[in-house]
Coordinates of C-alpha atoms and ligand atoms in Angstrom, one line a residue:
Chain V
X1 CA -48.6 -31.3 19.0
X2 CA -50.0 -32.3 22.2
X3 CA -46.1 -30.8 24.8
X4 CA -46.6 -27.7 26.1
X5 CA -42.9 -26.8 24.8
X6 CA -41.2 -26.4 21.1
X7 CA -38.5 -28.0 20.3
X8 CA -37.7 -23.5 19.2
X9 CA -37.2 -22.7 22.9
X10 CA -36.0 -25.4 24.8
X11 CA -33.3 -24.8 26.8
X12 CA -29.9 -26.5 27.8
X13 CA -30.2 -29.3 30.0
X14 CA -29.2 -26.9 33.6
X15 CA -25.8 -25.4 34.0
X16 CA -22.3 -27.3 32.9
X17 CA -21.4 -30.1 35.5
X18 CA -18.0 -28.7 36.4
X19 CA -15.1 -30.4 36.5
X20 CA -12.4 -30.2 38.3
X21 CA -9.5 -28.2 36.7
X22 CA -5.8 -30.5 35.6
X23 CA -3.6 -30.6 38.2
X24 CA -1.0 -27.6 37.7
X25 CA 1.3 -28.3 40.1
X26 CA 3.4 -31.1 38.7
X27 CA 3.8 -29.1 35.3
X28 CA 5.2 -25.9 37.6
X29 CA 7.6 -28.8 39.5
X30 CA 8.8 -29.9 35.9
X31 CA 9.7 -26.9 34.9
X32 CA 11.4 -25.3 38.2
X33 CA 13.7 -28.1 38.2
X34 CA 14.3 -27.6 34.5
X35 CA 15.7 -24.9 34.7
X36 CA 18.0 -26.0 37.0
X37 CA 19.1 -29.0 35.1
X38 CA 19.4 -26.3 33.2
X39 CA 22.0 -24.6 34.7
X40 CA 24.3 -27.2 35.6
X41 CA 24.3 -28.6 32.4
X42 CA 25.9 -25.1 31.0
X43 CA 28.3 -25.5 33.8
X44 CA 29.5 -28.4 32.7
X45 CA 28.9 -27.8 28.6
X46 CA 31.5 -24.3 29.6
X47 CA 34.0 -26.7 31.6
X48 CA 35.0 -29.5 28.6
X49 CA 35.1 -26.2 26.1
X50 CA 36.8 -25.0 27.7
X51 CA 39.5 -28.3 28.1
X52 CA 39.1 -28.4 24.7
X53 CA 40.1 -25.1 23.6
X54 CA 42.8 -23.6 25.7
X55 CA 43.9 -20.5 26.6
X56 CA 40.4 -19.1 25.7
X57 CA 38.4 -19.6 29.5
X58 CA 38.0 -16.0 30.3
X59 CA 36.0 -15.6 26.6
X60 CA 34.1 -20.0 27.1
X61 CA 33.6 -18.4 31.2
X62 CA 32.1 -15.5 29.9
X63 CA 29.2 -16.2 27.8
X64 CA 28.9 -20.0 29.9
X65 CA 27.5 -16.5 32.6
X66 CA 25.5 -15.2 30.4
X67 CA 23.4 -18.3 29.0
X68 CA 23.4 -19.2 32.7
X69 CA 22.4 -15.9 33.3
X70 CA 19.3 -15.9 30.7
X71 CA 18.8 -19.4 32.0
X72 CA 17.8 -18.5 35.4
X73 CA 15.8 -15.8 34.6
X74 CA 13.2 -18.1 33.6
X75 CA 13.1 -18.9 37.5
X76 CA 10.6 -16.3 37.5
X77 CA 7.9 -17.5 35.3
X78 CA 9.0 -21.2 37.1
X79 CA 8.7 -20.5 40.4
X80 CA 4.9 -18.2 39.3
X81 CA 3.9 -20.6 38.2
X82 CA 4.3 -23.2 41.1
X83 CA 2.8 -20.3 43.1
X84 CA -0.2 -19.9 41.1
X85 CA -0.5 -23.8 41.6
X86 CA -1.3 -23.8 44.9
X87 CA -3.4 -21.1 44.7
X88 CA -5.5 -23.1 42.0
X89 CA -6.0 -25.5 44.3
X90 CA -7.2 -23.7 47.9
X91 CA -9.4 -22.1 45.4
X92 CA -11.0 -24.9 44.2
X93 CA -10.9 -26.3 48.0
X94 CA -12.4 -23.2 48.7
X95 CA -15.4 -24.0 46.0
X96 CA -14.4 -20.8 44.1
X97 CA -13.7 -22.6 40.9
X98 CA -13.8 -19.7 38.4
X99 CA -10.5 -18.2 40.2
X100 CA -9.2 -21.9 40.5
X101 CA -9.3 -22.5 37.0
X102 CA -8.1 -19.2 36.0
X103 CA -5.0 -19.6 38.3
X104 CA -4.4 -23.5 37.8
X105 CA -4.6 -22.0 33.2
X106 CA -1.9 -19.2 34.6
X107 CA 0.5 -21.5 36.1
X108 CA 0.3 -23.8 32.9
X109 CA 1.3 -21.2 30.9
X110 CA 4.3 -20.5 32.8
X111 CA 5.1 -23.6 33.2
X112 CA 5.1 -24.0 29.3
X113 CA 7.1 -20.8 28.7
X114 CA 9.6 -21.8 31.5
X115 CA 10.3 -25.0 29.7
X116 CA 9.4 -24.3 26.3
X117 CA 12.8 -22.0 26.9
X118 CA 14.5 -24.3 28.8
X119 CA 14.6 -26.5 25.6
X120 CA 15.9 -23.5 23.1
X121 CA 19.0 -23.2 25.4
X122 CA 19.3 -27.3 25.7
X123 CA 19.5 -26.7 21.9
X124 CA 22.0 -24.0 21.9
X125 CA 24.1 -26.1 24.4
X126 CA 23.8 -29.3 21.7
X127 CA 25.3 -27.7 18.9
X128 CA 28.0 -26.1 20.9
X129 CA 28.8 -29.7 22.2
X130 CA 28.8 -31.3 18.9
X131 CA 31.7 -29.0 17.4
X132 CA 34.0 -29.9 20.4
X133 CA 33.3 -33.0 20.4
X134 CA 36.0 -35.5 19.5
X135 CA 38.4 -32.7 20.2
X136 CA 36.6 -30.1 17.4
X137 CA 36.6 -32.4 14.7
X138 CA 33.0 -31.0 14.0
X139 CA 34.0 -27.5 14.5
X140 CA 37.5 -27.6 12.1
X141 CA 35.7 -29.5 9.2
X142 CA 33.2 -27.0 8.6
X143 CA 34.2 -23.7 10.7
X144 CA 38.0 -23.7 10.1
X145 CA 37.9 -19.6 10.4
X146 CA 41.8 -20.0 8.4
X147 CA 40.3 -21.8 5.0
X148 CA 37.5 -20.1 5.5
X149 CA 39.6 -16.2 5.3
X150 CA 41.5 -17.7 2.1
X151 CA 38.4 -18.8 0.4
X152 CA 36.3 -16.0 1.8
X153 CA 37.1 -13.5 -0.9
X154 CA 36.9 -15.8 -4.4
X155 CA 33.8 -18.6 -3.6
X156 CA 32.3 -14.3 -2.7
X157 CA 32.8 -13.3 -6.2
X158 CA 31.8 -16.4 -7.7
X159 CA 29.0 -16.7 -6.0
X160 CA 28.3 -13.8 -8.3
X161 CA 27.8 -16.3 -11.1
X162 CA 24.9 -17.5 -9.1
X163 CA 23.0 -14.5 -8.8
X164 CA 23.9 -13.2 -12.7
X165 CA 22.4 -16.4 -13.2
X166 CA 19.0 -15.8 -10.8
X167 CA 17.7 -12.6 -12.0
X168 CA 18.5 -13.3 -15.3
X169 CA 15.9 -16.0 -15.4
X170 CA 13.6 -14.6 -13.7
X171 CA 13.5 -11.8 -16.0
X172 CA 12.4 -14.9 -18.7
X173 CA 10.6 -16.7 -16.3
X174 CA 7.9 -13.5 -15.5
X175 CA 8.0 -13.8 -19.4
X176 CA 8.4 -16.6 -20.1
X177 CA 5.7 -18.4 -17.0
X178 CA 2.7 -15.4 -18.3
X179 CA 3.1 -16.8 -22.2
X180 CA 2.5 -20.5 -20.0
X181 CA -0.4 -19.4 -18.1
X182 CA -1.9 -17.5 -21.2
X183 CA -1.3 -20.4 -23.4
X184 CA -3.1 -22.9 -21.1
X185 CA -5.9 -20.7 -20.6
X186 CA -6.6 -19.9 -24.0
X187 CA -10.3 -20.1 -24.4
X188 CA -13.1 -21.7 -26.9
X189 CA -12.2 -24.5 -29.1
X190 CA -9.9 -22.9 -31.3
X191 CA -8.3 -22.5 -28.1
X192 CA -7.7 -26.4 -27.6
X193 CA -4.0 -27.3 -29.5
X194 CA -2.9 -24.2 -27.7
X195 CA -4.3 -25.6 -24.3
X196 CA -3.0 -28.9 -24.8
X197 CA 0.9 -27.6 -26.0
X198 CA 1.0 -25.3 -22.9
X199 CA -0.8 -28.2 -20.5
X200 CA 1.7 -31.0 -22.1
X201 CA 4.3 -28.3 -21.5
X202 CA 4.2 -27.5 -17.4
X203 CA 3.5 -31.3 -16.7
X204 CA 6.3 -32.2 -18.6
X205 CA 9.2 -29.9 -17.4
X206 CA 6.7 -29.8 -13.6
X207 CA 8.6 -33.5 -13.8
X208 CA 11.7 -33.8 -14.4
X209 CA 14.4 -33.2 -12.5
X210 CA 16.1 -29.8 -13.5
X211 CA 19.9 -30.9 -12.7
X212 CA 18.7 -33.3 -15.5
X213 CA 17.2 -30.9 -17.8
X214 CA 21.3 -28.5 -16.8
X215 CA 23.1 -31.8 -17.5
X216 CA 20.3 -32.6 -21.3
X217 CA 20.9 -28.9 -22.3
X218 CA 24.5 -27.6 -20.8
X219 CA 26.2 -31.5 -22.2
X220 CA 23.5 -32.3 -25.4
X221 CA 23.1 -28.7 -26.7
X222 CA 27.2 -28.5 -27.0
X223 CA 27.0 -32.3 -29.1
X224 CA 23.7 -31.5 -30.7
X225 CA 25.4 -28.5 -32.8
X226 CA 22.2 -26.6 -32.7
X227 CA 23.2 -23.0 -35.1
X228 CA 23.4 -20.4 -32.2
X229 CA 22.1 -22.2 -29.5
X230 CA 25.1 -25.2 -29.1
X231 CA 27.4 -21.3 -29.3
X232 CA 26.6 -20.3 -25.8
X233 CA 29.0 -20.6 -22.8
X234 CA 27.4 -22.7 -19.7
X235 CA 25.9 -19.4 -17.7
X236 CA 23.6 -19.4 -20.7
X237 CA 22.9 -22.9 -20.7
X238 CA 22.5 -22.6 -17.1
X239 CA 19.9 -19.6 -17.4
X240 CA 18.1 -21.6 -20.4
X241 CA 17.4 -24.9 -19.0
X242 CA 16.3 -22.8 -15.5
X243 CA 14.3 -20.7 -17.3
X244 CA 12.8 -23.8 -19.6
X245 CA 11.6 -26.0 -16.1
X246 CA 11.0 -22.7 -13.2
X247 CA 8.2 -21.4 -15.9
X248 CA 6.4 -24.4 -15.9
X249 CA 5.9 -23.4 -12.0
X250 CA 5.6 -19.5 -12.8
X251 CA 3.1 -20.3 -15.2
X252 CA 1.0 -22.1 -12.7
X253 CA 1.0 -19.7 -10.2
X254 CA 0.2 -17.6 -12.8
X255 CA -3.1 -19.7 -14.2
X256 CA -4.0 -19.6 -9.4
X257 CA -3.3 -15.9 -9.8
X258 CA -5.5 -15.2 -12.5
X259 CA -8.2 -17.6 -11.9
X260 CA -8.2 -16.5 -8.5
X261 CA -9.7 -12.9 -9.3
X262 CA -13.7 -12.7 -9.1
X263 CA -15.8 -13.6 -12.2
X264 CA -17.9 -10.8 -11.7
X265 CA -14.0 -8.4 -12.6
X266 CA -14.5 -10.1 -15.7
X267 CA -18.6 -10.0 -15.9
X268 CA -18.0 -5.8 -14.6
X269 CA -15.1 -5.2 -18.2
X270 CA -16.6 -7.3 -20.3
X271 CA -20.0 -5.0 -19.7
X272 CA -18.4 -1.4 -20.1
X273 CA -16.9 -3.0 -23.5
X274 CA -13.7 -3.7 -22.7
X275 CA -12.0 -5.9 -24.8
X276 CA -11.0 -9.6 -24.0
X277 CA -7.7 -8.3 -24.2
X278 CA -8.0 -4.4 -22.0
X279 CA -9.9 -6.3 -19.9
X280 CA -7.0 -9.1 -18.5
X281 CA -5.1 -5.8 -18.9
X282 CA -6.8 -4.1 -16.7
X283 CA -8.2 -5.3 -14.5
X284 CA -7.7 -8.8 -14.4
X285 CA -3.7 -8.9 -14.5
X286 CA -3.2 -6.3 -11.8
X287 CA -5.9 -7.9 -9.6
X288 CA -4.0 -11.0 -9.7
X289 CA -0.8 -10.3 -9.5
X290 CA -0.8 -8.5 -6.0
X291 CA -1.8 -12.7 -5.1
X292 CA 0.7 -13.7 -6.9
X293 CA 3.9 -12.4 -5.5
X294 CA 4.2 -14.1 -2.7
X295 CA 4.2 -17.3 -4.0
X296 CA 6.6 -16.1 -6.8
X297 CA 8.7 -15.1 -4.8
X298 CA 8.6 -18.6 -3.2
X299 CA 9.7 -20.1 -6.6
X300 CA 12.4 -17.8 -7.6
X301 CA 14.0 -18.1 -3.6
X302 CA 14.3 -22.3 -4.9
X303 CA 15.5 -20.9 -8.4
X304 CA 18.1 -18.9 -6.5
X305 CA 19.2 -21.7 -4.6
X306 CA 18.5 -24.2 -7.9
X307 CA 21.6 -22.1 -9.3
X308 CA 23.5 -24.5 -6.8
X309 CA 22.6 -26.6 -10.1
X310 CA 25.1 -25.1 -12.7
X311 CA 28.2 -27.2 -11.5
X312 CA 27.4 -30.5 -12.7
X313 CA 27.9 -28.8 -15.9
X314 CA 31.4 -27.2 -14.6
X315 CA 30.6 -23.6 -14.9
X316 CA 32.4 -21.9 -12.5
X317 CA 30.1 -20.6 -9.1
X318 CA 30.2 -20.3 -6.1
X319 CA 29.9 -24.2 -4.8
X320 CA 31.8 -25.7 -7.3
X321 CA 35.1 -23.2 -6.8
X322 CA 34.3 -23.8 -2.6
X323 CA 33.9 -27.1 -3.8
X324 CA 38.0 -26.5 -5.6
X325 CA 38.8 -25.5 -2.3
X326 CA 37.4 -28.7 0.0
X327 CA 39.3 -30.7 -2.3
X328 CA 42.9 -28.5 -2.1
X329 CA 43.0 -28.1 1.9
X330 CA 40.9 -31.5 2.8
X331 CA 38.1 -28.7 4.8
X332 CA 34.6 -28.5 4.2
X333 CA 34.8 -24.8 5.5
X334 CA 34.9 -23.1 2.0
X335 CA 31.1 -25.1 1.2
X336 CA 30.6 -23.4 4.4
X337 CA 30.6 -20.3 3.7
X338 CA 29.0 -20.7 -0.1
X339 CA 26.2 -22.7 2.3
X340 CA 25.7 -18.8 4.2
X341 CA 25.5 -16.7 1.8
X342 CA 22.5 -18.3 0.4
X343 CA 21.6 -17.9 4.2
X344 CA 22.1 -14.8 3.9
X345 CA 21.0 -13.5 0.5
X346 CA 16.9 -15.8 0.9
X347 CA 16.4 -15.4 5.1
X348 CA 15.4 -11.7 4.3
X349 CA 13.4 -12.6 1.4
X350 CA 11.7 -15.3 2.8
X351 CA 10.2 -13.1 5.8
X352 CA 9.5 -10.2 3.1
X353 CA 7.0 -13.6 1.8
X354 CA 5.8 -13.9 5.5
X355 CA 5.0 -9.9 5.6
X356 CA 3.7 -9.8 2.2
X357 CA 1.0 -12.9 2.4
X358 CA 0.5 -11.1 6.7
X359 CA -0.7 -8.0 4.3
X360 CA -2.7 -9.8 1.7
X361 CA -4.9 -12.1 4.9
X362 CA -5.8 -8.5 5.9
X363 CA -7.1 -7.4 2.9
X364 CA -9.1 -10.4 2.0
X365 CA -10.5 -10.1 5.5
X366 CA -11.5 -6.2 4.5
X367 CA -12.7 -7.1 1.9
Chain O
X1 CA -40.0 0.5 -32.6
X2 CA -38.7 -2.0 -29.3
X3 CA -35.3 -0.3 -28.1
X4 CA -34.1 -4.7 -27.0
X5 CA -36.3 -7.6 -28.5
X6 CA -36.2 -10.9 -26.8
X7 CA -37.7 -14.0 -29.2
X8 CA -37.7 -17.2 -28.2
X9 CA -35.1 -17.3 -26.2
X10 CA -33.6 -20.9 -24.8
X11 CA -30.4 -21.1 -22.6
X12 CA -28.9 -24.9 -21.1
X13 CA -26.2 -25.1 -18.6
X14 CA -25.7 -28.0 -19.9
X15 CA -28.4 -30.5 -19.6
X16 CA -30.8 -28.0 -17.2
X17 CA -32.6 -25.3 -19.3
X18 CA -32.9 -21.8 -17.5
X19 CA -34.8 -20.5 -19.9
X20 CA -37.2 -22.4 -21.3
X21 CA -38.8 -20.0 -24.9
X22 CA -38.9 -16.4 -23.0
X23 CA -40.6 -13.3 -25.6
X24 CA -40.2 -10.0 -24.3
X25 CA -39.8 -6.7 -25.7
X26 CA -38.9 -3.4 -24.1
X27 CA -39.7 -0.2 -25.3
X28 CA -37.9 2.6 -26.2
X29 CA -37.4 5.0 -22.7
X30 CA -40.0 2.5 -20.8
X31 CA -38.5 0.8 -17.8
X32 CA -39.3 -3.2 -17.7
X33 CA -39.1 -5.6 -14.6
X34 CA -38.6 -8.7 -13.7
X35 CA -39.5 -10.9 -11.5
X36 CA -39.3 -14.2 -9.4
X37 CA -38.2 -16.8 -7.5
X38 CA -34.2 -16.9 -6.8
X39 CA -33.3 -19.5 -9.4
X40 CA -36.2 -18.5 -11.6
X41 CA -33.5 -17.4 -14.5
X42 CA -33.8 -13.6 -14.5
X43 CA -30.4 -12.7 -14.1
X44 CA -29.5 -15.8 -16.5
X45 CA -31.6 -13.6 -19.1
X46 CA -30.6 -10.2 -18.4
X47 CA -26.8 -11.5 -18.8
X48 CA -27.8 -13.1 -22.1
X49 CA -29.2 -9.3 -23.6
X50 CA -25.5 -8.0 -22.4
X51 CA -24.1 -10.5 -24.5
X52 CA -22.7 -12.3 -21.1
X53 CA -23.6 -15.9 -22.0
X54 CA -24.1 -17.8 -25.0
X55 CA -28.1 -18.4 -26.3
X56 CA -29.0 -22.4 -27.1
X57 CA -31.9 -21.3 -30.0
X58 CA -34.2 -18.0 -30.3
X59 CA -32.7 -14.4 -31.3
X60 CA -32.2 -11.7 -29.5
X61 CA -32.6 -7.7 -31.0
X62 CA -30.5 -4.2 -29.4
X63 CA -31.8 -1.2 -31.6
X64 CA -33.4 -3.2 -34.8
X65 CA -29.5 -5.7 -34.7
X66 CA -28.9 -8.8 -34.1
X67 CA -27.5 -9.0 -30.7
X68 CA -27.4 -12.7 -30.2
X69 CA -25.2 -15.6 -31.2
X70 CA -21.9 -16.4 -33.9
X71 CA -20.2 -12.8 -34.7
X72 CA -22.0 -10.5 -32.8
X73 CA -19.8 -7.2 -31.9
X74 CA -20.6 -7.6 -28.5
X75 CA -18.2 -5.2 -27.6
X76 CA -20.5 -2.5 -29.6
X77 CA -23.0 -4.6 -28.2
X78 CA -22.6 -3.2 -24.8
X79 CA -21.5 0.3 -25.5
X80 CA -25.6 0.5 -26.2
X81 CA -26.4 -0.9 -23.3
X82 CA -24.6 -0.8 -20.3
X83 CA -24.6 -3.8 -17.3
X84 CA -25.1 -3.1 -13.0
X85 CA -25.0 -6.4 -11.5
X86 CA -25.6 -7.0 -7.9
X87 CA -22.4 -6.8 -6.2
X88 CA -21.3 -3.8 -7.8
X89 CA -18.2 -5.2 -9.2
X90 CA -16.3 -1.9 -8.8
X91 CA -12.1 -2.6 -9.9
X92 CA -10.7 -2.7 -6.8
X93 CA -7.7 -1.9 -7.4
X94 CA -8.7 1.7 -9.3
X95 CA -10.1 4.3 -7.0
X96 CA -13.7 5.9 -8.5
X97 CA -12.4 8.2 -10.5
X98 CA -10.5 5.2 -12.7
X99 CA -13.5 2.6 -11.9
X100 CA -15.8 5.4 -14.8
X101 CA -13.3 6.3 -16.5
X102 CA -11.6 3.3 -17.5
X103 CA -13.8 3.0 -19.7
X104 CA -14.5 5.8 -22.1
X105 CA -11.1 5.5 -21.7
X106 CA -9.0 2.4 -22.8
X107 CA -13.6 1.8 -25.0
X108 CA -14.0 5.5 -26.3
X109 CA -10.0 6.7 -26.2
X110 CA -10.7 9.6 -24.7
X111 CA -8.3 11.0 -23.1
X112 CA -7.5 10.8 -20.0
X113 CA -7.5 14.4 -18.4
X114 CA -11.0 14.6 -20.4
X115 CA -12.6 11.5 -19.1
X116 CA -11.6 12.2 -15.6
X117 CA -13.0 15.4 -15.1
X118 CA -16.6 13.7 -17.1
X119 CA -16.0 10.9 -14.3
X120 CA -15.9 13.8 -11.7
X121 CA -19.2 15.5 -13.2
X122 CA -20.9 12.2 -13.4
X123 CA -20.5 11.5 -10.1
X124 CA -21.1 15.2 -8.5
X125 CA -24.6 14.6 -10.7
X126 CA -25.2 11.1 -7.6
X127 CA -23.9 13.4 -4.8
X128 CA -20.3 11.1 -4.7
X129 CA -18.1 14.8 -5.0
X130 CA -16.0 14.2 -2.4
X131 CA -15.9 10.2 -3.1
X132 CA -14.0 11.0 -6.3
X133 CA -10.3 9.9 -4.7
X134 CA -11.5 7.0 -2.2
X135 CA -10.7 3.5 -3.8
X136 CA -13.6 1.6 -3.5
X137 CA -13.2 -0.3 0.3
X138 CA -13.8 3.0 1.5
X139 CA -17.1 3.7 0.4
X140 CA -20.2 2.4 1.4
X141 CA -22.4 0.1 -0.5
X142 CA -24.6 1.8 -1.1
X143 CA -22.2 4.5 -2.3
X144 CA -20.3 2.0 -3.9
X145 CA -23.6 0.7 -5.8
X146 CA -24.0 4.7 -7.0
X147 CA -20.5 4.4 -8.3
X148 CA -21.1 1.2 -10.3
X149 CA -24.4 3.2 -12.2
X150 CA -22.3 5.6 -12.6
X151 CA -19.6 3.9 -14.0
X152 CA -22.2 1.9 -16.6
X153 CA -23.7 5.9 -17.7
X154 CA -20.0 6.4 -18.1
X155 CA -20.0 5.2 -21.6
X156 CA -23.1 7.1 -22.6
X157 CA -25.4 3.2 -22.8
X158 CA -29.1 3.8 -24.9
X159 CA -30.4 1.1 -22.0
X160 CA -28.9 -0.3 -18.7
X161 CA -29.7 -3.9 -17.1
X162 CA -29.9 -3.5 -13.2
X163 CA -29.7 -7.0 -12.1
X164 CA -30.8 -7.1 -8.5
X165 CA -28.7 -4.2 -7.5
X166 CA -30.0 -3.3 -3.7
X167 CA -30.1 -6.6 -2.8
X168 CA -26.7 -6.8 -0.9
X169 CA -27.7 -3.5 0.6
X170 CA -28.1 -3.2 3.7
X171 CA -31.9 -1.9 4.7
X172 CA -30.9 1.5 5.0
X173 CA -28.8 2.1 1.7
X174 CA -31.7 0.9 -0.1
X175 CA -33.5 3.8 -1.0
X176 CA -30.5 6.2 -2.1
X177 CA -29.6 3.6 -5.2
X178 CA -33.4 3.9 -6.0
X179 CA -33.3 8.0 -6.0
X180 CA -30.8 7.2 -8.7
X181 CA -33.0 4.8 -11.1
X182 CA -35.9 7.2 -9.8
X183 CA -34.0 9.7 -11.7
X184 CA -32.6 7.8 -14.8
X185 CA -36.3 5.9 -15.0
X186 CA -37.7 10.4 -15.6
X187 CA -35.4 10.9 -17.8
X188 CA -36.3 8.8 -20.2
X189 CA -33.8 5.9 -19.4
X190 CA -34.9 2.6 -21.4
X191 CA -33.9 -0.5 -18.4
X192 CA -35.2 -4.0 -18.2
X193 CA -34.5 -4.6 -15.3
X194 CA -34.7 -7.6 -12.1
X195 CA -36.0 -6.6 -8.4
X196 CA -36.7 -8.0 -5.5
X197 CA -37.9 -4.9 -4.5
X198 CA -41.5 -4.8 -5.1
X199 CA -42.6 -1.6 -4.1
X200 CA -40.4 0.0 -6.1
X201 CA -40.9 -2.5 -9.3
X202 CA -44.5 -1.3 -8.9
X203 CA -44.2 2.8 -8.6
X204 CA -41.4 2.8 -11.6
X205 CA -42.1 -0.4 -13.7
X206 CA -43.6 -0.1 -17.8
X207 CA -44.1 -3.0 -17.8
X208 CA -43.9 -6.0 -15.5
X209 CA -43.1 -9.2 -15.8
X210 CA -43.0 -13.1 -13.6
X211 CA -40.7 -15.4 -14.5
X212 CA -41.1 -19.1 -13.1
X213 CA -38.7 -22.6 -13.5
X214 CA -37.2 -20.4 -17.2
X215 CA -41.1 -19.3 -18.1
X216 CA -42.3 -15.8 -18.8
X217 CA -45.6 -16.4 -16.4
X218 CA -47.2 -12.8 -17.2
X219 CA -46.9 -10.0 -18.0
X220 CA -48.0 -6.8 -17.6
X221 CA -48.8 -3.3 -16.0
X222 CA -48.3 -3.0 -12.6
X223 CA -51.7 -2.8 -11.4
X224 CA -52.3 -5.2 -13.5
X225 CA -49.9 -7.4 -11.8
X226 CA -49.6 -6.8 -8.1
X227 CA -52.8 -6.1 -7.8
X228 CA -54.6 -8.6 -10.0
X229 CA -52.6 -11.1 -11.2
X230 CA -53.9 -13.9 -13.5
X231 CA -52.0 -16.9 -13.2
X232 CA -52.3 -18.5 -9.8
X233 CA -47.9 -19.4 -9.4
X234 CA -48.2 -15.3 -9.5
X235 CA -50.7 -15.6 -6.9
X236 CA -48.8 -17.5 -4.3
X237 CA -45.2 -16.1 -5.3
X238 CA -46.8 -12.8 -4.2
X239 CA -48.2 -14.0 -1.4
X240 CA -44.2 -14.9 0.0
X241 CA -43.4 -11.7 -0.7
X242 CA -46.4 -10.5 1.4
X243 CA -45.6 -13.1 4.2
X244 CA -41.9 -11.4 4.1
X245 CA -43.1 -8.4 4.1
X246 CA -41.8 -7.1 1.6
X247 CA -44.8 -5.4 0.0
Ligands
ATP401 N1 -22.6 -20.7 -14.5 C1 -24.0 -21.1 -14.5 N2 -23.7 -22.7 -14.2 C2 -25.0 -23.8 -14.5 N3 -26.2 -23.2 -13.5 C3 -26.3 -21.7 -13.8 C4 -25.4 -21.0 -13.9 N4 -25.9 -19.3 -13.2 C5 -26.8 -20.4 -13.2 N5 -27.5 -21.4 -13.2 C6 -28.4 -21.2 -13.0 O1 -29.9 -21.1 -13.2 C7 -30.3 -20.8 -12.8 C8 -31.6 -19.8 -12.8 O2 -30.1 -18.7 -12.0 P1 -30.6 -17.2 -12.5 O3 -29.4 -17.0 -11.6 O4 -30.6 -16.5 -13.7 O5 -31.9 -16.8 -11.6 P2 -32.7 -15.6 -10.4 O6 -33.6 -15.7 -10.8 O7 -31.3 -13.8 -10.5 O8 -32.1 -15.2 -8.8 P3 -31.7 -14.8 -8.3 O9 -32.8 -14.4 -7.1 O10 -31.4 -16.1 -7.0 O11 -30.3 -13.8 -8.6 C9 -30.6 -21.6 -11.4 O12 -31.5 -22.7 -11.4 C10 -28.9 -21.1 -11.1 O13 -28.6 -22.5 -10.1
MG402 MG1 -29.8 -13.1 -9.6

């Protein structure tokens, strides 16, 4: 080699070129304007709401003042953004590049914070406006206080049927899903028929919509006059149908969980003389369970919602009950109640899943 | 009579032959070390002896009984032969005592209280009495590997297979693990081990075997293999080890 330096020691080609930071002033100014516009829109919305809700002037005014005040607090970050943007420009003209970049970055963050909250306030205003438009037609259709009051008790008690179906199905699904998963992973040449059966089942039941399975079982089994099975009540048909369908999903969740346990764990257990089933029971499944819980809960959340599908076979669940109210009153507010009930049971579970996933990720990093 | 006899063993993964006719025997109370480049088949050979892999041809005998091929009672075999892995493979959902007591409880049917008491005694012997109730991930790598050795010993095996048990450890933790192996060797434990720690291999082994691409090229007492290797490939391998500062 003739060159005096090796490629290993070649350094970067001099200091990086400094480009001017993107101007932050326009964004900052836009955020101030957005805050002021949102306040004005709040006032307009309040005026039109009190027009369609006669006699509720003070309440509406109070609400509007709260929203407007909340939006006005956004003036602080917006104005701070303008100041930072100015500071950035000055610093840049004085060749203080690092200061300029830092100030511009602060200005942008403040401006976008204000803009983001303005957007949230506008969405809220839009929703209020939508409810009140056309002389409160939307509000009356979906949120009629009187209809809600009348239907609440019976709808809520019919919701017990949904919960019963969900809870019983979940217990059965755990067992059925695990059996399917183990069958799908049956080892060796002898396990092949079992694997084939399980795979066919899982593929099939994941392909067919749950509502069709419920329909086929709910109407088909009574017609087919199968001993015992045909004499079950519609609620049990629903449980059976949902177990068959969701067993296929949960089997895949279990399989993924079992396969995520490192093979070294099995090797270690087997090398200690544990049999295949003892290894599964004491080493693999306990570790798989931890990883399986979040996706399993997700499947259970959608199962709980799918209990509403049983209305196609005439089971009186909350949805069916609310539809009776809806047609009696020409008003959908009872159905809104059902939606609310589902939200009520689902959101805590969704948050729980988030927390479990976060915990699992922390554990993954710690390992 | 040799305790472990490996007789013309072949092993293939699909079309690639990883072991190509290995003959090797380990006498009772003997320490035999496998050395060789990465991918030469050391781990595969150890896994075959433990029945974790099926062999394609040849025969393995342990304690005079055939330990390979169809119908082998692998669970019995593994009671005679323990194994320790490069990455410890402790069970992360059990504390240290439970890790050690699991096999005595589930395989030999020892009652829990007795199995755990024995586990604590064994742990104390390797200086880990105070870690008995910790979870594995609260231990250093060296401590985890010591637990793994104790776990393998808890079933009272007659021989141990050690697969590069120090190569996942930080250098300052290697010594504490090797000290235990040294002690086991002094107690007369039969061991077959794969390692990249040449100094240790030289010190503790009765016999060193050089594996090259699935073939056992050369075997002999450590002084001969390290001091006067006959095969050119063995010399080349040891030269690279010296250049890397590992000998
Ligand atoms: N399960 C497997 N499937 C396919 N090939 C494999 C498998 N396990 C090992 N091999 C291959 O077999 C060869 C020998 O691997 P082995 O792990 O026995 O080597 P080694 O001597 O232990 O190496 P190292 O020092 O890196 O641990 C390698 O080429 C490897 O890629
Ligand atoms: Mg290896």
